[in-house]
GROMACS .gro file of C-alpha atoms in nm:
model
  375
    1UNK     CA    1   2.273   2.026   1.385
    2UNK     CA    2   2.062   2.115   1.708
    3UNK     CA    3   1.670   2.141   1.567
    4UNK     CA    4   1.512   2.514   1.585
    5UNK     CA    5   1.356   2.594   1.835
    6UNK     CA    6   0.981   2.572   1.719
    7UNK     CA    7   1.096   2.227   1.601
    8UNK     CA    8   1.170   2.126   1.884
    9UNK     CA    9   0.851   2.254   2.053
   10UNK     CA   10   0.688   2.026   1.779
   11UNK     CA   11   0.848   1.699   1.837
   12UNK     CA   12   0.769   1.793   2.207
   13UNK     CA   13   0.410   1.828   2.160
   14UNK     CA   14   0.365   1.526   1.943
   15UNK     CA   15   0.526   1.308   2.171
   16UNK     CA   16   0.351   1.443   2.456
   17UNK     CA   17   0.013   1.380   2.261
   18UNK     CA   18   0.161   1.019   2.167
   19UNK     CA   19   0.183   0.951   2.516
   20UNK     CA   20  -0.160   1.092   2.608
   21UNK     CA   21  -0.304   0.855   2.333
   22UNK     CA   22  -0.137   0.580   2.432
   23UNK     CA   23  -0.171   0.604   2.840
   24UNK     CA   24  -0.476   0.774   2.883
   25UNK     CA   25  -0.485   1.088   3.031
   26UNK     CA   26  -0.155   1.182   3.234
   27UNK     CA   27  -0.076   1.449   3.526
   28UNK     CA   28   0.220   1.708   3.364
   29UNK     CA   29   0.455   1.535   3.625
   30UNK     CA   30   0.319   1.199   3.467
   31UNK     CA   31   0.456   1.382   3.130
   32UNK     CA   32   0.754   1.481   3.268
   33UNK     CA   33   0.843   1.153   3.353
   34UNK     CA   34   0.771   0.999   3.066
   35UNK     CA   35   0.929   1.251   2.835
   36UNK     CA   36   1.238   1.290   3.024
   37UNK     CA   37   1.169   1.688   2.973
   38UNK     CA   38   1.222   1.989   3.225
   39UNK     CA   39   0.895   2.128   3.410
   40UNK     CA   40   0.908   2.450   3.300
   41UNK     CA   41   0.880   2.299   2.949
   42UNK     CA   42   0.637   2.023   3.015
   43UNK     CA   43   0.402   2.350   3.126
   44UNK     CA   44   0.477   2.581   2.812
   45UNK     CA   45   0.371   2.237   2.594
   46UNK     CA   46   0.088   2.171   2.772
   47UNK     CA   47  -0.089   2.517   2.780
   48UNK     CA   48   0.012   2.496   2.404
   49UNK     CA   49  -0.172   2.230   2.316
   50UNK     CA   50  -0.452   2.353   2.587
   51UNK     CA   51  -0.489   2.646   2.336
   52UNK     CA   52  -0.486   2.461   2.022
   53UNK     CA   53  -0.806   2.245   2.144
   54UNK     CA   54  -0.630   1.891   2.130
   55UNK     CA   55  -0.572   1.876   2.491
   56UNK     CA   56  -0.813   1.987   2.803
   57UNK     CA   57  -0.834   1.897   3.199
   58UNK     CA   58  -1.053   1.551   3.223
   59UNK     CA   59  -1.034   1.527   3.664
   60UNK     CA   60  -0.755   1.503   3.867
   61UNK     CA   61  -0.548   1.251   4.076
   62UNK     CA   62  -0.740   1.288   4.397
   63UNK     CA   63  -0.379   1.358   4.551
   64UNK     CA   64  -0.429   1.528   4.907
   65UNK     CA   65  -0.214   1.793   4.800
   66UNK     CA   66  -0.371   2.011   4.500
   67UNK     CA   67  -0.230   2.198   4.245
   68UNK     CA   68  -0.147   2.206   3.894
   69UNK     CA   69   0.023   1.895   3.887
   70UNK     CA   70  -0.264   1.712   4.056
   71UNK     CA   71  -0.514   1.752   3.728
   72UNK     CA   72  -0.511   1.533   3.488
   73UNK     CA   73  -0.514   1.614   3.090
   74UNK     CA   74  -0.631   1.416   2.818
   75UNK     CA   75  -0.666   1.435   2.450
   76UNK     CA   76  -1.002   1.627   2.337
   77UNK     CA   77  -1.115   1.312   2.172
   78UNK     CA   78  -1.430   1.525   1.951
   79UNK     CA   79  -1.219   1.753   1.806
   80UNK     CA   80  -1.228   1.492   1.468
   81UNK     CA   81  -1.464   1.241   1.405
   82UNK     CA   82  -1.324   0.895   1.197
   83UNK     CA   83  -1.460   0.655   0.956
   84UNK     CA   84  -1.374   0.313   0.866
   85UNK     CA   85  -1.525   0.102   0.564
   86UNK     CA   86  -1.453  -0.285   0.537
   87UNK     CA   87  -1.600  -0.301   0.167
   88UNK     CA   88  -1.666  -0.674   0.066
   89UNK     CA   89  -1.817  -0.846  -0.315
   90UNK     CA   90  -2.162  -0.842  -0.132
   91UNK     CA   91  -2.136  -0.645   0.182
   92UNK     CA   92  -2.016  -0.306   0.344
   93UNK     CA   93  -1.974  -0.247   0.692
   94UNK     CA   94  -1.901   0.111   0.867
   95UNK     CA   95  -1.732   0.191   1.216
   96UNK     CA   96  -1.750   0.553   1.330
   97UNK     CA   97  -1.478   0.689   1.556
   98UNK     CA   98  -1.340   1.004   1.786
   99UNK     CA   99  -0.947   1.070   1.746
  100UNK     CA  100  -0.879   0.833   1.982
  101UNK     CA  101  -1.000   0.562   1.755
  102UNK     CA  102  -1.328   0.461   1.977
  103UNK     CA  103  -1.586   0.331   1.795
  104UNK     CA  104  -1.924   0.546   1.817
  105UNK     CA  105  -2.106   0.346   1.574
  106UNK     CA  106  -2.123   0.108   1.397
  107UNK     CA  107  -2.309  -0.056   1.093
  108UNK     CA  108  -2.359  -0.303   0.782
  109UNK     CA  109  -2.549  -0.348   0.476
  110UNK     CA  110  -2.555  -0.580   0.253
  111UNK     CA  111  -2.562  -0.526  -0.112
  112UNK     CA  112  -2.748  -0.762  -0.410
  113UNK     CA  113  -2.430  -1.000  -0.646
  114UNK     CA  114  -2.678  -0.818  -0.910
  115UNK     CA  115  -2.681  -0.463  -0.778
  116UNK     CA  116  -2.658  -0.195  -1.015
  117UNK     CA  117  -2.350   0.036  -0.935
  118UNK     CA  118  -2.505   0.336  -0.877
  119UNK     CA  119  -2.749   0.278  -0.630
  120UNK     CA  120  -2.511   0.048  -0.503
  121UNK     CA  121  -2.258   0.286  -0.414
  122UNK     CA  122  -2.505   0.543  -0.283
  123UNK     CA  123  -2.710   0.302  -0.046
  124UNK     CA  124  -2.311   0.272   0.116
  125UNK     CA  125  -2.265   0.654   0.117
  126UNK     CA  126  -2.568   0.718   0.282
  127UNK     CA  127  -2.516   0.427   0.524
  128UNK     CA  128  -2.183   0.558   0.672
  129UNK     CA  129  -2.391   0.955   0.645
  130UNK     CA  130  -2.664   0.759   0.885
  131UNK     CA  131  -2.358   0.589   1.098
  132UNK     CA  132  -2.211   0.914   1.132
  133UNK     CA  133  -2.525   1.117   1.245
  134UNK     CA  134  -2.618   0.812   1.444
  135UNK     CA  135  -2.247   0.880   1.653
  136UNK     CA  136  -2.291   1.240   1.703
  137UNK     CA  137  -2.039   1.309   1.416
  138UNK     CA  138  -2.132   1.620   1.194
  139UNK     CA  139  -1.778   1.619   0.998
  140UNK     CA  140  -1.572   1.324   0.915
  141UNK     CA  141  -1.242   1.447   0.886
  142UNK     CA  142  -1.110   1.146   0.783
  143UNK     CA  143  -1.180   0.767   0.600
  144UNK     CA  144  -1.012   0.514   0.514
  145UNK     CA  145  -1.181   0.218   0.307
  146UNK     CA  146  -1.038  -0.092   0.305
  147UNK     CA  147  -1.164  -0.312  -0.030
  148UNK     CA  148  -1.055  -0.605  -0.242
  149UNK     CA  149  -0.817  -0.577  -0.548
  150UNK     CA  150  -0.482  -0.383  -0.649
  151UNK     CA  151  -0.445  -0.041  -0.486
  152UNK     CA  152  -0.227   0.181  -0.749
  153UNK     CA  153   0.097   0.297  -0.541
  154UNK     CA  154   0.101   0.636  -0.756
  155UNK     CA  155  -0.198   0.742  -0.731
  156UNK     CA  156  -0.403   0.564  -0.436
  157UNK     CA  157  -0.687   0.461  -0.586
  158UNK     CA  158  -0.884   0.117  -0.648
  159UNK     CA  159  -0.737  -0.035  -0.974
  160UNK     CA  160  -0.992  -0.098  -1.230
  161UNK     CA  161  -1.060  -0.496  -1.293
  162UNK     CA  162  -1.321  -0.746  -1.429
  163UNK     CA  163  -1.321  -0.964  -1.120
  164UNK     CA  164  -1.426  -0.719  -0.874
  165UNK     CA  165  -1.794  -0.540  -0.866
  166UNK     CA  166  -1.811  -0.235  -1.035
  167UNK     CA  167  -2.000  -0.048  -0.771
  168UNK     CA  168  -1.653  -0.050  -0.558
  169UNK     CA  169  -1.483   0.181  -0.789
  170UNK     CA  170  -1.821   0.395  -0.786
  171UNK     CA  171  -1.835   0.398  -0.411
  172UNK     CA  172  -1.460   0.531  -0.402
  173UNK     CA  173  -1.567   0.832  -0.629
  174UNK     CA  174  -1.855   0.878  -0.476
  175UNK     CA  175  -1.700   0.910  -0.113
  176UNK     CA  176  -1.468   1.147  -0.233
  177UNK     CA  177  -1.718   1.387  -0.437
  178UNK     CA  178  -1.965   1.380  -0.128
  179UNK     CA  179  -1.786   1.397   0.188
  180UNK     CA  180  -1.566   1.671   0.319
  181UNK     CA  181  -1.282   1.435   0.417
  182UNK     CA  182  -0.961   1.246   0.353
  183UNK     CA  183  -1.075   0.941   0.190
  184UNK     CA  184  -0.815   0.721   0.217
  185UNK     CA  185  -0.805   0.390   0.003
  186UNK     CA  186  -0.648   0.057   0.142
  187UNK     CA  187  -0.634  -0.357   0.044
  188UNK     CA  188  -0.866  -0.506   0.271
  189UNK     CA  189  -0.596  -0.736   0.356
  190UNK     CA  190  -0.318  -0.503   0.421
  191UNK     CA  191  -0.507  -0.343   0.687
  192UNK     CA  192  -0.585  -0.666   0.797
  193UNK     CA  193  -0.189  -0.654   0.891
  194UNK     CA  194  -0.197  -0.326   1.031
  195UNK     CA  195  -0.394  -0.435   1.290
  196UNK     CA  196  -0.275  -0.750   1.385
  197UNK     CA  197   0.049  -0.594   1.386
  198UNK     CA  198  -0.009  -0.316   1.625
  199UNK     CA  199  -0.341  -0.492   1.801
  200UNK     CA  200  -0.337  -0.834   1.770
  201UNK     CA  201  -0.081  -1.158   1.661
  202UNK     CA  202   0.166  -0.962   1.587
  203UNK     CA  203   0.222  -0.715   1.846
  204UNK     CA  204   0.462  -0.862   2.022
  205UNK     CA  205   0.805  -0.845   1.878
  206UNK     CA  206   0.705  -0.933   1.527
  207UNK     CA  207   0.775  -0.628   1.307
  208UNK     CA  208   0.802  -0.857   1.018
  209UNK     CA  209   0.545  -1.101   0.912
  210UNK     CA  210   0.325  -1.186   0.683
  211UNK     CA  211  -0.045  -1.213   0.671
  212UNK     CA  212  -0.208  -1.502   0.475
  213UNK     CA  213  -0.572  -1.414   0.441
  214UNK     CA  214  -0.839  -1.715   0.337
  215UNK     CA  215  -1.123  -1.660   0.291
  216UNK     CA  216  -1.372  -1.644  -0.037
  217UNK     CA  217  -1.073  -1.504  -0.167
  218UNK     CA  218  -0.687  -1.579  -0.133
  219UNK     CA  219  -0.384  -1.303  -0.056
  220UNK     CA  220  -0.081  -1.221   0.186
  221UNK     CA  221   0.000  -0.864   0.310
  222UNK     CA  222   0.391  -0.866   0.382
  223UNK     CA  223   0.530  -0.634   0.688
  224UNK     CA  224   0.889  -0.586   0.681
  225UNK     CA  225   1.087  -0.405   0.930
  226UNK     CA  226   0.752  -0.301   1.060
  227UNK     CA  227   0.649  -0.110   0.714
  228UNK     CA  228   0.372  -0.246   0.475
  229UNK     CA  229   0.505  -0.340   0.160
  230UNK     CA  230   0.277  -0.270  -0.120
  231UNK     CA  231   0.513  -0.368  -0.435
  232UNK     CA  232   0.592  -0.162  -0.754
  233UNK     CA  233   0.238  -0.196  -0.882
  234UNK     CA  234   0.070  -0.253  -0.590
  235UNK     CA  235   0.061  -0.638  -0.618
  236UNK     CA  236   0.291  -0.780  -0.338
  237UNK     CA  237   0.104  -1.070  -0.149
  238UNK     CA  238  -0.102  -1.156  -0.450
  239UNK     CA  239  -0.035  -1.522  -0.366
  240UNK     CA  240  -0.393  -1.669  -0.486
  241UNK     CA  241  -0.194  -1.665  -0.833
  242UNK     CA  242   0.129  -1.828  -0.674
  243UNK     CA  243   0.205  -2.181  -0.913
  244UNK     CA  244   0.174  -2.480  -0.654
  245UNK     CA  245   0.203  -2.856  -0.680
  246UNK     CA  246  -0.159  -3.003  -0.618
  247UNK     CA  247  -0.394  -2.817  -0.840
  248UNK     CA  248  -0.509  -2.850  -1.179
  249UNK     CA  249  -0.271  -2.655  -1.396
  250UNK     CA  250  -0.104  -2.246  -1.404
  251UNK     CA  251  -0.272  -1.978  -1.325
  252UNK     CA  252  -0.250  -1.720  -1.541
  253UNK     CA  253  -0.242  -1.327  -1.626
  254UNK     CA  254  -0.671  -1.346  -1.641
  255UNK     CA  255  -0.728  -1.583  -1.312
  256UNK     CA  256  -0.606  -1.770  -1.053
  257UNK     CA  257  -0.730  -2.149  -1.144
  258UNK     CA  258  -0.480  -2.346  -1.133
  259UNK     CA  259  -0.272  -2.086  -0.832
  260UNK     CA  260  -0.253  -2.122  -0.475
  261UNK     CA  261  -0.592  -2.036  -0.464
  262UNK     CA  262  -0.776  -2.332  -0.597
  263UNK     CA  263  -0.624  -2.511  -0.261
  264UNK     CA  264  -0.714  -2.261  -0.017
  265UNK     CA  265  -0.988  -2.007  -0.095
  266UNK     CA  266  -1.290  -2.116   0.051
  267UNK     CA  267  -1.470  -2.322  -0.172
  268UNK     CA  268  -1.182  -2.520  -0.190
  269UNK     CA  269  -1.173  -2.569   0.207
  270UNK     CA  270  -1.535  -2.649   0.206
  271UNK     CA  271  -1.503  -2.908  -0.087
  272UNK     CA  272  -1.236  -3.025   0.145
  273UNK     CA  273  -1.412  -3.099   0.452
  274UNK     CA  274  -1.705  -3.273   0.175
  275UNK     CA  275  -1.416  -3.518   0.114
  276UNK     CA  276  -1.420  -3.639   0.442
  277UNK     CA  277  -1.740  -3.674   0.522
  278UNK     CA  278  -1.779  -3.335   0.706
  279UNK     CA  279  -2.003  -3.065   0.710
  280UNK     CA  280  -1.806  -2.784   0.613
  281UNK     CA  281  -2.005  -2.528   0.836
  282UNK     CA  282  -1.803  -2.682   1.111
  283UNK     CA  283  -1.582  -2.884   1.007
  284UNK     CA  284  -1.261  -2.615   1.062
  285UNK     CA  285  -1.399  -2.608   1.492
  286UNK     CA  286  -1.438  -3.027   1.463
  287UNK     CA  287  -1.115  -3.118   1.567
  288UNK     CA  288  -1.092  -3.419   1.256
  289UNK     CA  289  -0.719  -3.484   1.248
  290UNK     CA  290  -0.757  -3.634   0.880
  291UNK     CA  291  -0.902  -3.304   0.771
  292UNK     CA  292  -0.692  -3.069   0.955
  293UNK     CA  293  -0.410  -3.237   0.861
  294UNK     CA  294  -0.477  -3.256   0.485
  295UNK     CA  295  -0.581  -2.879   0.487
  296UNK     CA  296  -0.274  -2.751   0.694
  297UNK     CA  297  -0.048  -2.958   0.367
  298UNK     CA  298  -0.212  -2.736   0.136
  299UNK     CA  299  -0.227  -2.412   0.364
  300UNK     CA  300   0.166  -2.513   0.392
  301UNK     CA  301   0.255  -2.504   0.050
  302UNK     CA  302   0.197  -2.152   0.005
  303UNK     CA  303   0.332  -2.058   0.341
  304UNK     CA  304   0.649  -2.241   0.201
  305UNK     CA  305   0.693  -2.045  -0.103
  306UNK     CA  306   0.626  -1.747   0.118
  307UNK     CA  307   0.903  -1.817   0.367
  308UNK     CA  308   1.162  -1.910   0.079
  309UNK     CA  309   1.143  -1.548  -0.068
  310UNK     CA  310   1.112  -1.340   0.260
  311UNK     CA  311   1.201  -1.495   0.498
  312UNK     CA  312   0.961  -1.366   0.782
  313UNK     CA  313   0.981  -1.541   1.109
  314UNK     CA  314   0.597  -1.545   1.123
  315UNK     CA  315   0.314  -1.570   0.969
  316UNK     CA  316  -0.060  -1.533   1.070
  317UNK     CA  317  -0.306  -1.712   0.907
  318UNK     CA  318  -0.661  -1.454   0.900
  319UNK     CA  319  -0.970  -1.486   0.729
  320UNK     CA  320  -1.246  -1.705   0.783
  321UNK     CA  321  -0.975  -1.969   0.803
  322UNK     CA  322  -0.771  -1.887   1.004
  323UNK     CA  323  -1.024  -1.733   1.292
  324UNK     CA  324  -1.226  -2.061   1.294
  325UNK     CA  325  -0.951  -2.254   1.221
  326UNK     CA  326  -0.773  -2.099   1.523
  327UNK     CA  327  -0.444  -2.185   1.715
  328UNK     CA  328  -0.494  -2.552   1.629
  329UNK     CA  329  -0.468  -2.494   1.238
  330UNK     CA  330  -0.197  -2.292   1.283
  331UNK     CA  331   0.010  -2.563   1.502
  332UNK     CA  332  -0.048  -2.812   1.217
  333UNK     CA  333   0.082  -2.553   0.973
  334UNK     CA  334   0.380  -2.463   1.148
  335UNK     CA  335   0.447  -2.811   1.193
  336UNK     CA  336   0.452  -2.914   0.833
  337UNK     CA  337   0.577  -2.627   0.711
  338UNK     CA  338   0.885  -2.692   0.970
  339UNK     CA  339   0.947  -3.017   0.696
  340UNK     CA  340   0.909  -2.830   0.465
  341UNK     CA  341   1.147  -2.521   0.461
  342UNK     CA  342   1.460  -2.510   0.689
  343UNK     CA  343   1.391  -2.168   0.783
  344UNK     CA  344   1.240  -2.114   1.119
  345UNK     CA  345   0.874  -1.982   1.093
  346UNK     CA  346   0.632  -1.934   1.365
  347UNK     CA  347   0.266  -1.977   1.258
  348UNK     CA  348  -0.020  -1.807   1.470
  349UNK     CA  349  -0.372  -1.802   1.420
  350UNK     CA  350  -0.515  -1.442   1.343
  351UNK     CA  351  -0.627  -1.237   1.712
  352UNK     CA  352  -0.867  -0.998   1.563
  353UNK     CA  353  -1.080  -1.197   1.353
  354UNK     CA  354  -1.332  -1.093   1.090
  355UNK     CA  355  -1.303  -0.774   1.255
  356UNK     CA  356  -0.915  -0.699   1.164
  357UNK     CA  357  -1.029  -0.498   0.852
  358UNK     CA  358  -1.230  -0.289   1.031
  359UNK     CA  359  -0.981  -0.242   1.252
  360UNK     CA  360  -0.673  -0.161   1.080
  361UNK     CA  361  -0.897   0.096   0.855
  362UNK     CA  362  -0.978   0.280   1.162
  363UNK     CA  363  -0.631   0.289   1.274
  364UNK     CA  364  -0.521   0.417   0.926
  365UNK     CA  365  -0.781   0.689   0.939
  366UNK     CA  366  -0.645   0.767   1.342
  367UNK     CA  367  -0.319   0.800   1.217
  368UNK     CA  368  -0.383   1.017   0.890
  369UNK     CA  369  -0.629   1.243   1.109
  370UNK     CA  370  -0.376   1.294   1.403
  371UNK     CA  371  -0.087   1.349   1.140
  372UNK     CA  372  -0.327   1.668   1.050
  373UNK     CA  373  -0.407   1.767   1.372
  374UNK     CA  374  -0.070   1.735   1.554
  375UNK     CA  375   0.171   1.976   1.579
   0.00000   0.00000   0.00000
């Protein structure tokens, strides 16, 4: 069935914009080009969206011969201001965007293990409030936070539990009740994977991965077919918990001693690098075989289990971890974890960094803010 045909003007405009967002600004014979549509309509859908406010005239091609195809139009960038939160046990930090996802500002704060909730969760509203003046930005129309812990897939929203600070959950509710804005709420780790699958390891040709993040804490995101997969409660890639050879029991239903995580959260890497003499500050950037090697057996266990379930062709190892560990952990890894499971998996060290949460927040807030704002 042929689409109507104010449908059809829609799918033209969006992709138009898509383009603009992702080429920079573009002549309308650029657009033509690139959409593969007529003049006639590349010039009704571009004095559309010239109307609307999303798109307006940024210079020209300095082509001898002027005219209407000679200026060049970009995407009004101010007409909505973003917000990302990266929202840590005993830290926040706060990026301010336009609609094309660059950053305006950009903050942290750090926040007391013994912090009461409340003012807690108000010294982090009125830090992204001072961000967002700070960047010009008198409306946020959208937010997305990206925090520890289970996000519930019904309902969106931070799951309560005893092992995470209290003032998270308050923050949440407090962003919502205070701003005028789509608050959106995210595992810090699966936007972790929305970045470095769009921005960073993998970008190229890897729509399905999975993201081991180690760090104080231990979890996977899992990207299949180039979708996020959450789970039916919101649990999938909760792989501190995973039973492993090498620890000192089970984990169980109430913590994850005895899981994958006693071998690889942090504490466990730094005790580690004690073992052999090293001082774990630097002991991931020393380039000690014996301590590489022992950590990439017990960073390859988990990847193991990982690859016997899904199967994914890659995996990136993030967090503190895997940034400082970099490209030579992650050729260890994929080298014992090649003796270790028969299926082919590539390992790569994380591209973005500490800064991937960040990151794939903002992104999430680009998208949900554009999906608003575009025809």
């Amino acid at each position: 069935m042929a689409a109507s045909p104010s449908t059809a003007r829609a799918i033209n405009d969006r992709l138009a914009l898509r383009l603009l967002q992702d080429e920079g600004p573009l002549t309308a014979t650029q657009l033509k080009t690139l959409t593969g549509l007529s003049r006639p309509t590349v010039a009704d859908l571009v004095e559309r969206l010239r109307d609307s406010g999303l798109v307006h005239v940024v210079g020209e091609t300095g082509a001898e011969r002027r005219g209407p195809n000679a200026k060049l139009y970009g995407i009004v960038a101010d007409r909505a201001h973003l917000a990302a939160l990266d929202v840590r046990t005993r830290s926040v930090g706060v990026v301010v965007a336009d609609l094309l996802g660059r950053t305006l500002a950009e903050a942290s704060l750090p926040v007391d293990e013994d912090a009461a909730p409340g003012p807690a969760a108000d010294r982090a509203v009125a830090l992204l409030e001072r961000t967002a003046a700070e960047a010009g930005a008198a409306r946020l129309h959208s937010v997305a936070v990206g925090a520890p812990g289970l996000i519930d897939p019904a309902t969106r929203e931070l799951r309560d539990t005893a092992q995470l600070p209290e003032w998270h959950r308050r923050l949440i509710a407090a962003l919502q009740e205070r701003l005028p804005a789509t608050v959106l709420v995210e595992n810090e780790v699966n936007l972790a994977a929305v970045a470095e699958l769009r921005e960073g390891a993998a970008r190229e040709h890897r729509d399905t991965f999975v993201l081991l993040w180690l760090g104080q804490g231990v979890g996977a995101a899992v990207v299949l077919d180039g979708r996020l997969r959450r789970g039916a409660s919101g649990g999938a890639g909760e792989i501190g918990f995973l039973p492993v050879p090498g620890t000192s029991g089970l984990p169980s239903a109430h913590g994850c001693d005895g899981g994958f995580d006693e071998l690889a959260c942090a504490g466990a890497v730094d005790a580690l690098a004690r073992a052999h003499g090293l001082d774990p500050a630097t002991a991931l950037e020393s380039g000690d075989d014996p301590f590489l090697d022992a950590l990439a057996d017990r960073l390859a266990i988990g990847a193991a289990a990982v690859a016997a379930v899904l199967d994914p062709g890659c995996v990136v190892l993030a967090g503190e971890t895997g940034h400082r560990g970099g490209p030579e952990l992650a050729a260890r890894v994929e080298a014992r974890l090649a003796e270790l499971s028969p299926l082919p998996t590539e390992v790569r060290a994380t591209a973005l960094g500490d800064a991937a949460i960040l990151r794939g927040a903002l992104l999430t807030a680009r998208d949900a803010a554009q999906d608003a704002l575009f025809p």
